[in-house]
mmCIF file of C-alpha atoms in Angstrom:
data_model
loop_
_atom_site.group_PDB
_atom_site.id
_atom_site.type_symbol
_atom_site.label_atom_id
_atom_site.label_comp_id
_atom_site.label_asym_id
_atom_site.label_seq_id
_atom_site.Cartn_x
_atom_site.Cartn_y
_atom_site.Cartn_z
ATOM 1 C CA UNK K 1 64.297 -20.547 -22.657
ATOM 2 C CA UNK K 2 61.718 -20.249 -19.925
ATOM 3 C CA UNK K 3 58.726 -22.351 -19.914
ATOM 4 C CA UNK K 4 55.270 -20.634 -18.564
ATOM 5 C CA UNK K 5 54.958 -23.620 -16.185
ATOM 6 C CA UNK K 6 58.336 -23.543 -14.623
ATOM 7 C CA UNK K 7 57.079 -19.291 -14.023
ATOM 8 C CA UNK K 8 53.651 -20.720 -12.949
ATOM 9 C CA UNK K 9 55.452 -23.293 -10.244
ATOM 10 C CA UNK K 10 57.953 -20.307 -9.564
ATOM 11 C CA UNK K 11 55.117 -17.295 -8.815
ATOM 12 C CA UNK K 12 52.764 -20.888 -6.342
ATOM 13 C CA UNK K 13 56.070 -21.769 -4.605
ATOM 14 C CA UNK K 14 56.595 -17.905 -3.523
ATOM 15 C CA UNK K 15 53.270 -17.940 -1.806
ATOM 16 C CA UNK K 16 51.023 -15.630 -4.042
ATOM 17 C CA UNK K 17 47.686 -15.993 -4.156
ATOM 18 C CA UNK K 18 45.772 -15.849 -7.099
ATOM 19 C CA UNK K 19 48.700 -15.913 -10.104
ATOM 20 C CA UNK K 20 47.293 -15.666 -13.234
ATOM 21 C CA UNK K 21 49.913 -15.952 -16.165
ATOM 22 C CA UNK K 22 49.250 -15.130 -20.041
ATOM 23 C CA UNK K 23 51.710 -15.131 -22.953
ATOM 24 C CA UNK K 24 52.106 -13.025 -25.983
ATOM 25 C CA UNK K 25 54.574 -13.416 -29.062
ATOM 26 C CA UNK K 26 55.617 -10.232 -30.930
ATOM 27 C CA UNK K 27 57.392 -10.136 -34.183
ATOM 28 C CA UNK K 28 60.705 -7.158 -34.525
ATOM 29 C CA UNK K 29 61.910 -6.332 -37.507
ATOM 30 C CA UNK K 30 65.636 -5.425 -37.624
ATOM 31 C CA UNK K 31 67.581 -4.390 -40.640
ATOM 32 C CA UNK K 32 70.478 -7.151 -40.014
ATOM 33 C CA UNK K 33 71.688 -9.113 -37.579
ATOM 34 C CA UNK K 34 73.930 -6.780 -36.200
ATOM 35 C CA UNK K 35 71.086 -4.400 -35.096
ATOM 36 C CA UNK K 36 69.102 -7.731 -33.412
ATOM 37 C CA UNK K 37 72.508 -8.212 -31.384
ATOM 38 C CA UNK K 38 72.867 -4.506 -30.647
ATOM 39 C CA UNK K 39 68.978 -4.638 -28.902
ATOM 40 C CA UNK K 40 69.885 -7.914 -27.071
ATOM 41 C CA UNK K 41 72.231 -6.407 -25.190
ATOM 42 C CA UNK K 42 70.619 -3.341 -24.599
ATOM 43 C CA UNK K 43 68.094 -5.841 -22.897
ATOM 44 C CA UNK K 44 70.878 -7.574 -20.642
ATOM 45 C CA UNK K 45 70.613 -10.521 -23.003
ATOM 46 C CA UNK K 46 74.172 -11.244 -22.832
ATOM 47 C CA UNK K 47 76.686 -14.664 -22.691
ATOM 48 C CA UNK K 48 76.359 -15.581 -19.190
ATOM 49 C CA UNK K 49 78.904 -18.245 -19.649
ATOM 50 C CA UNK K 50 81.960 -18.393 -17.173
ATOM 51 C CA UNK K 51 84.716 -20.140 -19.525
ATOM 52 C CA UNK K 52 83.415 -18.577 -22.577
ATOM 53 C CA UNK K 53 86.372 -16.721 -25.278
ATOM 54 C CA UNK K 54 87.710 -13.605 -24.587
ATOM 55 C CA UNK K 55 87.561 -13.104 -28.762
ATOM 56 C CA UNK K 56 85.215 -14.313 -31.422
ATOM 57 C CA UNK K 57 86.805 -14.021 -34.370
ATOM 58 C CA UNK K 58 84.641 -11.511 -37.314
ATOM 59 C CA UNK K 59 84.130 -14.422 -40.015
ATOM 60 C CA UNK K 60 82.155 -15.723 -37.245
ATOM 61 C CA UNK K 61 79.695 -13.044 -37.143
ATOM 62 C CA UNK K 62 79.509 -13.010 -40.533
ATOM 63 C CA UNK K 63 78.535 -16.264 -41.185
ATOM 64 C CA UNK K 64 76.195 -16.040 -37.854
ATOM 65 C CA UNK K 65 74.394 -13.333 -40.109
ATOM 66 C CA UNK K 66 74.258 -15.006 -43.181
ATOM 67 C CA UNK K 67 72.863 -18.071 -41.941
ATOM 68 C CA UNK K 68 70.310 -15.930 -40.093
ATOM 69 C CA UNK K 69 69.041 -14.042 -42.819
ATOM 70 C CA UNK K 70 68.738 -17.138 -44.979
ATOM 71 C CA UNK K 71 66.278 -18.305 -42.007
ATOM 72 C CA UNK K 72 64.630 -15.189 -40.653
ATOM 73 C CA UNK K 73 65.108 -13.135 -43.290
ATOM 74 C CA UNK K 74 62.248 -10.259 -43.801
ATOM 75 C CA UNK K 75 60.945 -10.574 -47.075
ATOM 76 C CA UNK K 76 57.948 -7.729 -46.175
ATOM 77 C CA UNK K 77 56.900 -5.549 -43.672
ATOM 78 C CA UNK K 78 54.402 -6.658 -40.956
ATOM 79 C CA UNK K 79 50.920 -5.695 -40.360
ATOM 80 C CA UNK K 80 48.640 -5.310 -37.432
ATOM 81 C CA UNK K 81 48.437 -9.153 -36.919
ATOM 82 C CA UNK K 82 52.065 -9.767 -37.722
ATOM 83 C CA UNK K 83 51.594 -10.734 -41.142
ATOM 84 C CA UNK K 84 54.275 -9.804 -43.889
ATOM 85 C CA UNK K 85 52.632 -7.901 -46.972
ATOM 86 C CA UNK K 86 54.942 -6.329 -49.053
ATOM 87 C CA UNK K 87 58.852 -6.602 -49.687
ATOM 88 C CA UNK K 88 61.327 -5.433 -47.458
ATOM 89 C CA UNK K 89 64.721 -6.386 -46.797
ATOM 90 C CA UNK K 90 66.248 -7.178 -43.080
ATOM 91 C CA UNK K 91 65.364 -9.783 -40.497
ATOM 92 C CA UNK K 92 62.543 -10.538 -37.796
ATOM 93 C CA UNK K 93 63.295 -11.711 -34.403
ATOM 94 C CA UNK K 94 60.345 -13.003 -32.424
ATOM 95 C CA UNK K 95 60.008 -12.672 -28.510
ATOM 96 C CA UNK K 96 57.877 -14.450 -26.195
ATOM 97 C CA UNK K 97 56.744 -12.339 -23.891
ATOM 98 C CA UNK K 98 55.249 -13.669 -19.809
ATOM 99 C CA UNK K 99 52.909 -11.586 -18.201
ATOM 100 C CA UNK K 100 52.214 -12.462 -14.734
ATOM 101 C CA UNK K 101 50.870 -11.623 -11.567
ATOM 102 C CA UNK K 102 49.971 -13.103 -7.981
ATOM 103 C CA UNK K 103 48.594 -11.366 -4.874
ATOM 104 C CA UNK K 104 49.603 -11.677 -1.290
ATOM 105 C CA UNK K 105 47.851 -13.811 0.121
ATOM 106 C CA UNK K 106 45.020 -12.214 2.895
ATOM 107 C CA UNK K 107 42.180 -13.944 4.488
ATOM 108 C CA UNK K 108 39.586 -11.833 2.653
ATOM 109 C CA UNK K 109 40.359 -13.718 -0.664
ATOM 110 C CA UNK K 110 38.237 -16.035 -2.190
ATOM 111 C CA UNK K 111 39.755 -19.561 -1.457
ATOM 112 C CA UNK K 112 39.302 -22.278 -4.000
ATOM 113 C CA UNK K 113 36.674 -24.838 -3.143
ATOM 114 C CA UNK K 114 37.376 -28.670 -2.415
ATOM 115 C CA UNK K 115 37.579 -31.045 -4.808
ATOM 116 C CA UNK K 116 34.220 -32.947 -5.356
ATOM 117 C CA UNK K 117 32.368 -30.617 -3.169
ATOM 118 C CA UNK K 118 30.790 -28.655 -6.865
ATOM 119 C CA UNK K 119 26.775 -28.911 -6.018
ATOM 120 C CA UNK K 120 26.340 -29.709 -10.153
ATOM 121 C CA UNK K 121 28.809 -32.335 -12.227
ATOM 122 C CA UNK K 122 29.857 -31.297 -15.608
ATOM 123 C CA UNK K 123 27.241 -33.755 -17.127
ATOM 124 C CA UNK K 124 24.224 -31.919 -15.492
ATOM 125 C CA UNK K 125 25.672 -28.704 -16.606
ATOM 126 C CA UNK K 126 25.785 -29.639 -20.094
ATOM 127 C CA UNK K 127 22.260 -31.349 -20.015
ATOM 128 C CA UNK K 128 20.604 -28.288 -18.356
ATOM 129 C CA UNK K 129 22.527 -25.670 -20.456
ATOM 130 C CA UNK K 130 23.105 -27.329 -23.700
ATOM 131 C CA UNK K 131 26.067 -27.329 -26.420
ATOM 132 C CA UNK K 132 27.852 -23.968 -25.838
ATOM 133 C CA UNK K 133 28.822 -22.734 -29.061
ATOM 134 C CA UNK K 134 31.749 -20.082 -29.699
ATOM 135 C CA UNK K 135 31.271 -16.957 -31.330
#
């Protein structure tokens, strides 16, 4: 799995400027298993592992999809906000998705100010403006 701040230390440590990161899970529904796997590797997701088997044998897929449809299984279909309404057989996979992006660095950017050297402290801001209150 990749964490956002391992891709946040990876996008400062290659020298962009700027890098603003932002995260997004969406929910897939798929009508087995079989179909998930099928999409995975259309992605590249694949075993990267050097001594893995040559063969898996079938029962293990089988029971791989069993046990996944008795967690994941897709008991509706999904609205707008990802919410299952009515029934529906299948599975859902959910995918984290990283946006990103970082600029090269030039000296007409904006260049983050020193530490300490704000002209109002947080306290003064929030006696002069008052309790902000969220909409």
């Amino acid at each position: 799995l990749t964490r956002v701040s391992d891709v946040g230390d990876l996008i400062s440590k290659s020298k962009f400027a700027l890098p603003t990161i932002d995260t997004e899970k969406i929910k897939v529904p798929y009508s087995n298993m079989f179909t998930l796997l099928k999409d995975l590797r259309g992605m590249g997701v694949n075993n990267a592992v050097n001594e893995r088997r040559d063969f898996t044998p079938q029962d293990t897929f089988m029971s791989a999809a069993a046990i996944y449809q008795t967690l994941f299984g897709l008991k509706s279909e999904p609205d707008d906000e990802g919410n299952f309404t009515d029934d529906r057989e299948g599975i859902v996979a959910t995918y984290s998705i990283i946006y990103l992006i970082g600029w090269s660095p030039h000296e007409s950017q904006r260049a983050a100010k020193k530490p300490g050297s704000a002209e109002l402290d947080i306290k003064q801001f929030f006696e002069e403006v008052g309790e902000i209150k969220h909409l």
